[in-house]
Coordinates of C-alpha atoms in Angstrom, one line a residue:
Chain A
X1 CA -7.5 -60.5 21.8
X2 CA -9.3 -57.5 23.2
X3 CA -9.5 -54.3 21.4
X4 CA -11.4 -50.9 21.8
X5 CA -13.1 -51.4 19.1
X6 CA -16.1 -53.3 18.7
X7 CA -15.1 -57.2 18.1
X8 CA -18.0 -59.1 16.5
X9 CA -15.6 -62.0 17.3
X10 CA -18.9 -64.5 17.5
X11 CA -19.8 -63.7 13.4
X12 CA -18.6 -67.0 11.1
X13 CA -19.1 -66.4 7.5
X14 CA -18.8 -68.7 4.5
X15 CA -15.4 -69.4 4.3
X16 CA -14.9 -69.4 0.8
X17 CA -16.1 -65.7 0.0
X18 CA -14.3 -62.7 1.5
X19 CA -16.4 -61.0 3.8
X20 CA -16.8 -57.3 4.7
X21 CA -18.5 -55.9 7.5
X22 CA -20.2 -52.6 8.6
X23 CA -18.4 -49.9 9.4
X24 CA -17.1 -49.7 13.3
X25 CA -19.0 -46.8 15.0
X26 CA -15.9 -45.1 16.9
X27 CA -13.1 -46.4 14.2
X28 CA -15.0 -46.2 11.1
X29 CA -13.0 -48.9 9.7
X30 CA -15.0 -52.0 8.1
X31 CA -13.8 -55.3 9.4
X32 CA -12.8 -58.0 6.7
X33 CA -12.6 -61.6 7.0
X34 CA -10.7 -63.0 3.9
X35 CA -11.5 -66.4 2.5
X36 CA -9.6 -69.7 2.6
X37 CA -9.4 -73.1 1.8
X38 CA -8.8 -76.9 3.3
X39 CA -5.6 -76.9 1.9
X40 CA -4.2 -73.7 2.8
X41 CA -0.7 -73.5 2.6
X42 CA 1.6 -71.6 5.2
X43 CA 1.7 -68.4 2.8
X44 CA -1.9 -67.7 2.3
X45 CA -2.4 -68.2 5.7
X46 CA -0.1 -66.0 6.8
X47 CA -1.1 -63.3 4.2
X48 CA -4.9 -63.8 5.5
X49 CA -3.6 -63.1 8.5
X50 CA -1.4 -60.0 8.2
X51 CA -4.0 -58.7 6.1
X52 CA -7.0 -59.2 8.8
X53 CA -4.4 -57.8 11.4
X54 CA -3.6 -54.5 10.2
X55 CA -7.3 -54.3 9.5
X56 CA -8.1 -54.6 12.8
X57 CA -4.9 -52.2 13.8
X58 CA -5.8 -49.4 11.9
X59 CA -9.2 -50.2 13.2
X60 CA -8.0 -50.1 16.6
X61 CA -6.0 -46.9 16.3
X62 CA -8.4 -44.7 15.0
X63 CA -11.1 -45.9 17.7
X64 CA -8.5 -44.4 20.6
X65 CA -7.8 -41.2 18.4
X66 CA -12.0 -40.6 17.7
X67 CA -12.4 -41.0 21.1
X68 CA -10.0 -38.7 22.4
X69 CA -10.9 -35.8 19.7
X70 CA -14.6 -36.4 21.2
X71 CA -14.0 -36.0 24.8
X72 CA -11.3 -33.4 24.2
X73 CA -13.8 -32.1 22.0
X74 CA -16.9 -31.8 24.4
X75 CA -14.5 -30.6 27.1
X76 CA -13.5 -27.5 25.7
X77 CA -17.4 -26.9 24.7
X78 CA -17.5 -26.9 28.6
X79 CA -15.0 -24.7 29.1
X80 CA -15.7 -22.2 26.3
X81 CA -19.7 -22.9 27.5
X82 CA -18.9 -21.8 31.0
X83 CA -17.1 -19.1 29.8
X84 CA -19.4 -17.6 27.6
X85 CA -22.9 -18.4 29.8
X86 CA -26.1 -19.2 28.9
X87 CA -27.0 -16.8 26.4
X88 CA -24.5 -17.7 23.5
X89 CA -23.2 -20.6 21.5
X90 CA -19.4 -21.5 20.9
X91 CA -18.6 -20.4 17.5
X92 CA -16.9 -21.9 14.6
X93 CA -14.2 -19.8 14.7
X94 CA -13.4 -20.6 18.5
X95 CA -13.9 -24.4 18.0
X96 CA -10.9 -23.5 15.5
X97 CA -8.9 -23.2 17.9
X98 CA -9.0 -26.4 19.1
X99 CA -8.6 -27.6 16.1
X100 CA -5.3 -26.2 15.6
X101 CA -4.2 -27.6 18.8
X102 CA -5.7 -31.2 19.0
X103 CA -3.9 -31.2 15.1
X104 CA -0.9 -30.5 17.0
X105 CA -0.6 -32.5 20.2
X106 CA -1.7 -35.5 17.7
X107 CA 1.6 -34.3 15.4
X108 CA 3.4 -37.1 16.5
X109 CA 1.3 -39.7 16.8
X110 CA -0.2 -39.1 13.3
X111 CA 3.4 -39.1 11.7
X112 CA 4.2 -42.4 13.6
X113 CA 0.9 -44.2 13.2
X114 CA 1.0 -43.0 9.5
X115 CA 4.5 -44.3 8.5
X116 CA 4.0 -47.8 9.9
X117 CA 0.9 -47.9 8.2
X118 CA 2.5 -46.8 4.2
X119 CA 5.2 -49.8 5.3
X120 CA 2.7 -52.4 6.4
X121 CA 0.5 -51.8 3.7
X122 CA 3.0 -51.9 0.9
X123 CA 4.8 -54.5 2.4
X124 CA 1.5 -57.3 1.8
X125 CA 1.6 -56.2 -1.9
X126 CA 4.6 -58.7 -2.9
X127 CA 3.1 -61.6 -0.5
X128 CA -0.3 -60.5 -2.3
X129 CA 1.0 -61.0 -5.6
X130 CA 2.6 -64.7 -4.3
X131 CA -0.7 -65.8 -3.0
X132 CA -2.7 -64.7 -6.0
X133 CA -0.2 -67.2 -8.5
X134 CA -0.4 -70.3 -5.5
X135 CA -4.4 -69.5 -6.0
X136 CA -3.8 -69.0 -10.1
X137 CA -2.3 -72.0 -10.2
X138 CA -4.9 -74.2 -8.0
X139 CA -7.7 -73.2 -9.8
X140 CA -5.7 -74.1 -13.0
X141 CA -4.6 -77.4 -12.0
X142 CA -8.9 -78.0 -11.5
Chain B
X1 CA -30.5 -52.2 4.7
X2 CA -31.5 -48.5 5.9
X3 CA -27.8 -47.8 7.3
X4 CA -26.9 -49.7 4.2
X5 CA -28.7 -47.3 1.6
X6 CA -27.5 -44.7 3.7
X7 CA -23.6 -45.2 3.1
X8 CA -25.0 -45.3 -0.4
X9 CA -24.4 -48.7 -2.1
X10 CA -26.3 -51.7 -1.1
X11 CA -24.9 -55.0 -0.7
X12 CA -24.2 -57.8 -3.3
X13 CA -26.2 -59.7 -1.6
X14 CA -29.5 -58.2 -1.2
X15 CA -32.4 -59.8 0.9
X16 CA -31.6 -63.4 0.2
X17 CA -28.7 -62.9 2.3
X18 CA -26.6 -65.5 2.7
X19 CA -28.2 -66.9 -0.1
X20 CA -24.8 -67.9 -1.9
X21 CA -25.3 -69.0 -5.9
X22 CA -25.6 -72.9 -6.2
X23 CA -22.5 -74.7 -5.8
X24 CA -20.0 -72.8 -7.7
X25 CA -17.5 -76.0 -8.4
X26 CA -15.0 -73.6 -9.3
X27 CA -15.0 -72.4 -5.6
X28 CA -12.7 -74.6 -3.1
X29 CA -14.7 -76.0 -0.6
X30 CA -13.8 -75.0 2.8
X31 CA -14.1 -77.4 5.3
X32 CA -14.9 -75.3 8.7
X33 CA -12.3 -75.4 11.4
X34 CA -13.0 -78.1 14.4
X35 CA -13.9 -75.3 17.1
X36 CA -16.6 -73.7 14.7
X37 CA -18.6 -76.9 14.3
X38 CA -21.4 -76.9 16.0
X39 CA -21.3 -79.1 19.1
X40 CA -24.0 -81.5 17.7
X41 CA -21.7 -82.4 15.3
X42 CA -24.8 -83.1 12.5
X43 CA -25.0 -80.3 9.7
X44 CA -28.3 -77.8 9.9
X45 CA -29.8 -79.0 13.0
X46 CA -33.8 -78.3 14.6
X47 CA -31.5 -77.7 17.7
X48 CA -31.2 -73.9 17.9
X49 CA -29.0 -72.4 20.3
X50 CA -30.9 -69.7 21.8
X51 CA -28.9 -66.6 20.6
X52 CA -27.5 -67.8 17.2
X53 CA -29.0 -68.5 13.8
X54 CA -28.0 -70.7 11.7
X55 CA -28.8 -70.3 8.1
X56 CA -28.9 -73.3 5.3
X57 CA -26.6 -72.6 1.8
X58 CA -28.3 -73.2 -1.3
X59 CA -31.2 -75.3 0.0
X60 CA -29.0 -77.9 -0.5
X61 CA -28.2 -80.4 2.5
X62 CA -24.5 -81.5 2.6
X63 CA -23.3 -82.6 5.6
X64 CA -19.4 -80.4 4.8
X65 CA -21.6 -77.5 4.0
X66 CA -20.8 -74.8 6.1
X67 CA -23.1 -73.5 8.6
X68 CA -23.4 -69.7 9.0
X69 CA -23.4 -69.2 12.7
X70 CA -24.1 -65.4 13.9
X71 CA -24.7 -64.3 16.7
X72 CA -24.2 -60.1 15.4
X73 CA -26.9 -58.0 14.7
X74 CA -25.4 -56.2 12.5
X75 CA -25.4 -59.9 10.5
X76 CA -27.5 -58.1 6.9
X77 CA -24.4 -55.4 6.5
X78 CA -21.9 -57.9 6.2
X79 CA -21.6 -58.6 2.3
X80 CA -19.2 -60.0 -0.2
X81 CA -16.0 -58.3 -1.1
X82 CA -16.7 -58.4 -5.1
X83 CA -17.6 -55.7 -7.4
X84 CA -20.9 -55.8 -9.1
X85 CA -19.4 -53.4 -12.2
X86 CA -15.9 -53.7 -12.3
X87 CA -16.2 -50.6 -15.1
X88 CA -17.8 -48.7 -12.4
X89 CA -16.0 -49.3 -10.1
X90 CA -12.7 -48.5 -11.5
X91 CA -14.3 -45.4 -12.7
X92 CA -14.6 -44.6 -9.2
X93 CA -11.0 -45.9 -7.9
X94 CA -10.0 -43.6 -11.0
X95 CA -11.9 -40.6 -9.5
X96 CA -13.1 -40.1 -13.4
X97 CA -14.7 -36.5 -13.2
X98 CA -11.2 -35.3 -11.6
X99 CA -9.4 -36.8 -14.0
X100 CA -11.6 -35.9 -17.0
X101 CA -11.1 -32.2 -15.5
X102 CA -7.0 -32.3 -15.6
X103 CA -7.5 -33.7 -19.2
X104 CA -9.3 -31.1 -20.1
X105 CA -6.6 -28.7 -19.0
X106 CA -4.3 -30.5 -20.8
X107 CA -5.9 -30.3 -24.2
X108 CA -6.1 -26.4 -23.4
X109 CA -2.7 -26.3 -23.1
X110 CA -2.3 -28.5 -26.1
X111 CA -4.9 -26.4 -28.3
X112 CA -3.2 -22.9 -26.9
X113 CA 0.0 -23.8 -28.0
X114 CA 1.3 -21.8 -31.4
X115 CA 1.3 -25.1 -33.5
X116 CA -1.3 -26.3 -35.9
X117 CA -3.4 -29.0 -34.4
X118 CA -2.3 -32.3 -34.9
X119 CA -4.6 -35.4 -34.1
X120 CA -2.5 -38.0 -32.7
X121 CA -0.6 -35.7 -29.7
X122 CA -3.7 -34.0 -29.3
X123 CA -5.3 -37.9 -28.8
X124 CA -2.4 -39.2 -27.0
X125 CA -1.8 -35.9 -24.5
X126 CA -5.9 -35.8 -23.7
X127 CA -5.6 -39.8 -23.1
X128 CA -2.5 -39.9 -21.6
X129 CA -3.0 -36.9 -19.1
X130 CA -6.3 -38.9 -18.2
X131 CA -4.6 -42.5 -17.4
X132 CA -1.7 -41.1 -15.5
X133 CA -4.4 -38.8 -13.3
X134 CA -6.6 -42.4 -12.8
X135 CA -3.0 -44.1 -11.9
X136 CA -2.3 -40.8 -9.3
X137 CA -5.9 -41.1 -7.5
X138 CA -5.8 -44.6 -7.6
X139 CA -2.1 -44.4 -5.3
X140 CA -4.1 -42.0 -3.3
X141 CA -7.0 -44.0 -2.8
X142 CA -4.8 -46.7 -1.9
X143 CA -2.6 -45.4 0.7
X144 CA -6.0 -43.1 2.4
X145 CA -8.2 -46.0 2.6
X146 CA -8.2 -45.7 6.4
X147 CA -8.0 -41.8 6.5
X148 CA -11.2 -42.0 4.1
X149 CA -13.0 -43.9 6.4
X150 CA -13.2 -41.2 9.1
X151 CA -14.5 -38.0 6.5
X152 CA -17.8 -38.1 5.6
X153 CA -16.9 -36.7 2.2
X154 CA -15.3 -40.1 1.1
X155 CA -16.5 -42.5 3.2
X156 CA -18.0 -44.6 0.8
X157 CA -14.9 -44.8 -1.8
X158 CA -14.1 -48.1 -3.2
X159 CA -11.0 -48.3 -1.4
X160 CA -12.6 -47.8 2.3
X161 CA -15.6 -50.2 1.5
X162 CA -13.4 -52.8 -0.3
X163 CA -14.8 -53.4 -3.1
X164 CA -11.3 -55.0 -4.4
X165 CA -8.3 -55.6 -2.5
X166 CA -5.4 -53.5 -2.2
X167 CA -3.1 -55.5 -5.0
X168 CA -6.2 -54.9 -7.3
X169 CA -5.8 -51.1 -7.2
X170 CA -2.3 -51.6 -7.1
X171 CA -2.0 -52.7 -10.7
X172 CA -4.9 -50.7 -11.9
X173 CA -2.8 -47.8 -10.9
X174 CA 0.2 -49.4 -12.7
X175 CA -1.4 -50.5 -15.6
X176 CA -3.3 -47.3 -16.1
X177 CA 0.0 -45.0 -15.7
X178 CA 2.6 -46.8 -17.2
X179 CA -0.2 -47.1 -20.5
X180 CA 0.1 -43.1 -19.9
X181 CA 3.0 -42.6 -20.3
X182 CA 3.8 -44.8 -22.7
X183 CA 1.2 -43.1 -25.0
X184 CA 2.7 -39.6 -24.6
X185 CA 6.3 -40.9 -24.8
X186 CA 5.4 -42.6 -28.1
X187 CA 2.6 -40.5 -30.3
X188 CA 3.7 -37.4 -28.2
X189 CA 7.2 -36.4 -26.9
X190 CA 9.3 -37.8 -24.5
X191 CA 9.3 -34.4 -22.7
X192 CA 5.8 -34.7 -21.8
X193 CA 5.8 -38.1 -20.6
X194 CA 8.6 -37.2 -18.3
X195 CA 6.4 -34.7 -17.1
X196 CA 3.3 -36.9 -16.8
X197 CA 5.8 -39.2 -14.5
X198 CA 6.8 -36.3 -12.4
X199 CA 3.5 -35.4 -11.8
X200 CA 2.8 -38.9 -11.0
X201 CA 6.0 -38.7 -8.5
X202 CA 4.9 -35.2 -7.4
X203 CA 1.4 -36.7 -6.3
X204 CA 2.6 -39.8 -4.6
X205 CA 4.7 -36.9 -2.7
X206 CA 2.1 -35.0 -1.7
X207 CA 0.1 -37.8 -0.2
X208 CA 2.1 -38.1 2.8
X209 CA 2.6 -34.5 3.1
X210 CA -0.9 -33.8 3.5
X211 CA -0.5 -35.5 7.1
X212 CA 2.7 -34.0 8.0
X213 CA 3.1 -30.3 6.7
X214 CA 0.9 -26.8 5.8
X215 CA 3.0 -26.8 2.0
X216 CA 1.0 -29.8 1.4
X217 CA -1.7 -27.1 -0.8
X218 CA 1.4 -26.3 -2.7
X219 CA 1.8 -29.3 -3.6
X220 CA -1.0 -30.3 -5.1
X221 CA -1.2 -26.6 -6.4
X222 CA 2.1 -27.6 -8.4
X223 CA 0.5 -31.4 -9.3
X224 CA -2.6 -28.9 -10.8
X225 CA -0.5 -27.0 -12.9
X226 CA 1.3 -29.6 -14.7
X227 CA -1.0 -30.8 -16.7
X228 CA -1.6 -27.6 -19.2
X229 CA 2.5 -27.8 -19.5
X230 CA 2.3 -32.0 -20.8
X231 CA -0.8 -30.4 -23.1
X232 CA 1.4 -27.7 -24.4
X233 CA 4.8 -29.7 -24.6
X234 CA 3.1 -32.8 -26.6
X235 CA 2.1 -30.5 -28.9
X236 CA 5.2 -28.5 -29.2
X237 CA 8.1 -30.4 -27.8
X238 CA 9.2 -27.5 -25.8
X239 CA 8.2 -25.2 -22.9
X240 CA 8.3 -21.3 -23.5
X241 CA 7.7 -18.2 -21.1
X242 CA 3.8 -18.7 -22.7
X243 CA 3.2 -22.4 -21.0
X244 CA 4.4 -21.1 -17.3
X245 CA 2.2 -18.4 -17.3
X246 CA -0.4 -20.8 -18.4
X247 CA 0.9 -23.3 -15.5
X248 CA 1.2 -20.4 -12.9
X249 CA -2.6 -19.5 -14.3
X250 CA -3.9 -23.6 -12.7
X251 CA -1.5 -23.2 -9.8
X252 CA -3.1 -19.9 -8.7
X253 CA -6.4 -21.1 -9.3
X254 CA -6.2 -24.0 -6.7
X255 CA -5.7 -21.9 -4.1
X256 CA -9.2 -20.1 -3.8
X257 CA -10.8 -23.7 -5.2
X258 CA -9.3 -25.6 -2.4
X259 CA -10.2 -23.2 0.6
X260 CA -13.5 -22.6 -0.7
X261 CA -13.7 -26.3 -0.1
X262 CA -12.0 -26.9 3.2
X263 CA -13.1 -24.5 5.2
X264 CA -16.8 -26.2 5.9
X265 CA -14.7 -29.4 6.7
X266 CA -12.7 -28.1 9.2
X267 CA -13.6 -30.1 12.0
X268 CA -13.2 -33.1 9.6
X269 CA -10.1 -32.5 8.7
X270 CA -8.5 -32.2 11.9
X271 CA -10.7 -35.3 13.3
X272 CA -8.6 -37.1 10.3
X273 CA -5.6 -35.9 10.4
X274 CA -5.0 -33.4 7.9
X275 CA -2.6 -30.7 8.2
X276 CA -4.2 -28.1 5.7
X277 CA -4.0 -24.1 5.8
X278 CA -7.6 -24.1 7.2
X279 CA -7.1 -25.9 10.2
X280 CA -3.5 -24.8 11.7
X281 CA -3.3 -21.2 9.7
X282 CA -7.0 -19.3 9.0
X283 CA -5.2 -16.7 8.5
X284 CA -3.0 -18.1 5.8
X285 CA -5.9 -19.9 4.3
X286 CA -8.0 -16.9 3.7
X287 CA -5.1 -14.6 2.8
X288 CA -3.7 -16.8 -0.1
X289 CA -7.2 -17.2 -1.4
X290 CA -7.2 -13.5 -2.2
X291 CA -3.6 -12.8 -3.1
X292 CA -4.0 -15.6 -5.6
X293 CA -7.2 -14.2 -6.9
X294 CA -5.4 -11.1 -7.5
X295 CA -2.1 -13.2 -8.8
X296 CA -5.1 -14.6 -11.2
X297 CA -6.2 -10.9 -12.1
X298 CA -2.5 -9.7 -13.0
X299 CA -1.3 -13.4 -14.8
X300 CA -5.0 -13.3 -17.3
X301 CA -4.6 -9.7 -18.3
X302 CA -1.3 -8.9 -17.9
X303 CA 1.2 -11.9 -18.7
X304 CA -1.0 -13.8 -20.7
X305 CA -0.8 -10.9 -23.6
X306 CA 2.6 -10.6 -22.7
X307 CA 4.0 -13.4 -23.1
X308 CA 2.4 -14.5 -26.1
X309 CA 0.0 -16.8 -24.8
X310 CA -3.4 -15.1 -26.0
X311 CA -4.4 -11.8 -27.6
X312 CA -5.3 -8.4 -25.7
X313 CA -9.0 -9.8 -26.3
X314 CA -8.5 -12.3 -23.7
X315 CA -7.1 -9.7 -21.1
X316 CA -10.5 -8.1 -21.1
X317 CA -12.7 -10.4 -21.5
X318 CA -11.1 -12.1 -18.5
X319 CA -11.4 -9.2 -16.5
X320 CA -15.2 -9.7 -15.2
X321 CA -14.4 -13.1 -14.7
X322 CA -11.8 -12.6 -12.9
X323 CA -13.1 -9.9 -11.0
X324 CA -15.8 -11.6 -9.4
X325 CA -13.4 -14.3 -8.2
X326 CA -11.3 -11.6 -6.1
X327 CA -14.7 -10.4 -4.7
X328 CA -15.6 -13.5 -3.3
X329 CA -12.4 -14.3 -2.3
X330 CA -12.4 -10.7 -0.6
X331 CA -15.9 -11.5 1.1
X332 CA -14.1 -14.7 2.2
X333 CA -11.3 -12.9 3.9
X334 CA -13.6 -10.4 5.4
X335 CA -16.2 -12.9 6.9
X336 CA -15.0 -16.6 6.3
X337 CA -18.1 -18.6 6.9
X338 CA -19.7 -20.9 5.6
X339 CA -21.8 -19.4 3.1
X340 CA -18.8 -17.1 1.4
X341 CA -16.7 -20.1 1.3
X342 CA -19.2 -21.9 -0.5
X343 CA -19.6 -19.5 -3.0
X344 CA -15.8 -19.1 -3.7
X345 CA -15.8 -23.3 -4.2
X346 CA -18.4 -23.5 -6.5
X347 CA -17.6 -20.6 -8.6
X348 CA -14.3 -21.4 -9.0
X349 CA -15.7 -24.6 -10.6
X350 CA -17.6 -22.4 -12.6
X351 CA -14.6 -19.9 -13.0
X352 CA -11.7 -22.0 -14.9
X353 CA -13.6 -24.1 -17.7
X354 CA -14.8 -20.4 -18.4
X355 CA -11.5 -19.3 -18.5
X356 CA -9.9 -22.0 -20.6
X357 CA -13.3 -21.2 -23.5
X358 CA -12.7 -17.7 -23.3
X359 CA -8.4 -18.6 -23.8
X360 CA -9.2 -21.0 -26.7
X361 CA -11.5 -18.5 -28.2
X362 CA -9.0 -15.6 -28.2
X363 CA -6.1 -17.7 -29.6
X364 CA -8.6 -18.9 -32.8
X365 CA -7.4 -17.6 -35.9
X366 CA -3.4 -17.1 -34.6
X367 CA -1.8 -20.4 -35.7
X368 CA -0.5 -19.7 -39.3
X369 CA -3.0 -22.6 -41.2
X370 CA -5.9 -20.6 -39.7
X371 CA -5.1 -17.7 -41.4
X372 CA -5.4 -19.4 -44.7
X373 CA -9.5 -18.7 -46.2
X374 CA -12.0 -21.1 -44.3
X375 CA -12.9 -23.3 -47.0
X376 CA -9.4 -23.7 -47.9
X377 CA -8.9 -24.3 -44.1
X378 CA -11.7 -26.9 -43.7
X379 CA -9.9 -29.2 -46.7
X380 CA -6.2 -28.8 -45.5
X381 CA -7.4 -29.3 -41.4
X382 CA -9.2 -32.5 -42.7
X383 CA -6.2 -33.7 -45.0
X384 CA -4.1 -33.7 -42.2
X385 CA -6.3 -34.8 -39.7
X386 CA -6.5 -37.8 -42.1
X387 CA -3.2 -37.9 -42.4
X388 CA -2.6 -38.1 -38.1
X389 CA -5.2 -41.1 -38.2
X390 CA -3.0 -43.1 -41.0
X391 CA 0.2 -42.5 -39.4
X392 CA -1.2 -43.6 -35.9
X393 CA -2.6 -46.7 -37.4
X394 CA 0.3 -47.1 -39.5

């Protein structure tokens, strides 16, 4: 599975801890790699999974949307740069401006990438909460 | 380690690094899957491939041990998801000094209303104000991890650099606010638990908003102002014209506090997301920051003697504090940079505890067992201080 951000897909930890990594340059976001067992049943795997997915989605979203603000960033420097000559530096008040406007052409997006990311998130607390009694109860029955 | 110490913690495991503790039999053992074996097949091998490591466990030589095999140089800032002090670290998921702050503006509320002083509310409001602001920030925390991952302002929050996992803070935030309002519902009022829940609701509310609309600084204006009114109503039971100006005294506040703030963070804002007054309105931001100052001016000397809610003493010894706040908020509007917004933030720190001493001060001697003589007043406030304690542990 390819995605923008950068995939240490060749680092194996010791399965038995949960592991997290260093934060993504464009994304930000840590990887995780959670821990599992011999015997895992269908549940945890599939919690271990959704979990380490929507990681790596959130991880992969916020990689495109840095890397847009930064070229649409450093293109209006240009512009404003060309504009203004040699002599003087875009202010902070004109870099406002785009501001405003990347904040708005990213409306949509944000609303869209935000509300799938309140329902996936809330929706691995209940499977959480299952896996934790499976694991209660293994570590019991020892 | 440098960009470790940099993102200020360091990792559990320091420079041992995969150094794991000697068979922890409590641990299930994992066997590794077939396709990350190494091809030789035998456990910690002299065969080296030439761009992995592979690192022994334990000094101990089993052959299911499993073999570390990296090949990522950023191998020494991977570390184990586990908290080194779970009290610390809750403090932090709690966002204590926040939440320390709102409970103090609810024991000003409680201490300005007209009522003697009674230990138990006055316990239960400060405590219960205090867990129900940790069960807030820790639903915040929770649903921003990924938005504060991207500012550099809370990059390193327990949340973003998972320190426990999501149903962890889940419960915390449960445990802490349901203990909240359960404590003001029971040695309070029930009034000010349901406001402590609202406020709760209001702030799980504004969350989302923050992402999505400019009223979002309302919001959280409105989520600042509740807390004097569950001070005020566990110590009364009721809410008069007195507690809303005291209420409308927080919400105004916010307003100059959070642009001060925001204004340096512009770019990070918008880079993450966030819809605030400083980023799609300047104009708005800087022109609330001074008709709230002024708001501020009007409520401290004008409606606060008004409605009952200090003496005339307050209204002018407010008035240089106040003041100064609507000249910095005026340099701010004239010139918002970065200096004059600074200045506005971090005297409005400065600004409310002062205002909240200089309200408790003015309403000494006005509730009716304080007019009594003062050594009089020392043995009954220590009889019925006793009193509170007996029937709380009663």
């Amino acid at each position: 599975m390819s995605s923008i951000s950068s995939s240490s897909s060749n680092v194996r930890m010791d399965r038995r801890f949960d592991w997290v990594g260093p934060p993504d340059n464009i994304s930000k976001i840590r990887k995780i790699m959670l821990r599992r067992v011999d015997n895992e049943s269908e549940l945890e795997r599939q919690y271990r999974q959704a979990r380490e997915e929507l990681n790596q989605w959130n991880s992969d979203f916020w990689a495109e949307h840095n890397q847009l603000f930064d070229r649409q960033k450093s293109e209006f420097v240009e512009k404003k740069q060309a504009a203004l000559g040699r002599l003087e530096h875009v202010s902070a008040n004109e870099l406002s401006e785009f501001y405003r406007d990347f904040l708005n052409d990213r409306h949509a997006a944000m609303m869209a990438y935000n509300k799938e990311w309140y329902r996936r998130n809330l929706q691995l607390i209940w499977p959480a909460l299952k896996v934790n009694v499976v694991r209660f109860f293994r570590m019991a029955r020892k | 380690m440098v960009l470790c110490s940099r993102l200020g913690f360091t990792p559990s495991t320091s420079t041992a690094v995969f150094h794991t503790t000697t068979t922890n039999s409590v641990l299930p053992r994992a066997k590794p899957l077939d396709e990350e074996m190494p091809t030789s097949g035998r456990s910690v091998s002299k065969k080296q491939r030439p761009d992995t490591q592979i690192l022994d466990l334990s000094g101990k030589r089993h052959k299911k041990d499993i073999d570390i095999i990296v090949a990522d140089q950023y191998l020494q800032q991977w570390y184990k998801m586990e908290t080194k002090s779970l009290a610390a670290d809750y403090l932090a998921l709690c966002k204590s000094k926040l939440s320390l702050f709102v409970a103090s503006t609810a024991t000003c509320g409680f201490l300005m209303a007209p009522v003697p002083v009674a230990a138990a509310p006055l316990a239960a409001a400060t405590i219960g104000t205090f867990l129900l602001s940790s069960a807030a920030n820790s639903c915040n925390q929770l649903l921003e991890a990924p938005y504060d991952a991207q500012m550099r302002r809370t990059q390193s929050r327990v949340l973003v650099v998972h320190r426990f996992s999501p149903l962890h803070a889940f419960t915390f935030a449960g445990v802490t606010g349901l203990t909240g309002i359960g404590l003001l519902a029971y040695y309070a009022n029930p009034l000010a638990a349901a406001l402590g829940a609202l406020n709760w609701f209001i702030y799980a509310v504004y969350t989302p908003m923050k992402r999505s609309h400019i009223g979002c600084t309302w919001a959280g204006a409105v989520v600042g102002a509740i807390p004097p009114l569950m001070g005020y109503s566990a110590a009364t039971g009721y809410l008069d014209p007195a507690a809303w100006c005291l209420a409308t005294i927080l919400f105004s506040w916010q307003f100059p506090h959070f642009n001060g703030l925001s204004w340096n963070l512009r770019g990070d804002y918008s880079k993450a997301g966030y819809r605030v007054m400083c980023v799609t309105n300047e104009r708005l931001c800087r022109v609330t920051s001074i008709r709230h100052s002024l708001a501020l001016l009007g409520l401290c000397s004008i409606a606060a003697p008004l409605t009952d809610l200090t003496t005339l003493t307050f209204a002018i010894d407010s008035l240089p504090v106040n003041a100064y706040l609507v000249y910095l908020s005026y340099k701010f509007y004239k010139a918002p940079d970065a200096k004059n917004s600074r200045r506005l933030f971090f005297y409005s720190l400065l600004h409310l505890p002062l205002i909240m001493l200089l309200m408790g001060i003015s309403n000494y001697g006005r509730n009716e067992k304080q007019k009594e003589p003062i050594v009089e007043r020392i043995t009954n406030g220590y009889t019925s201080m006793v009193e509170s304690i007996k029937s709380l542990t009663a």
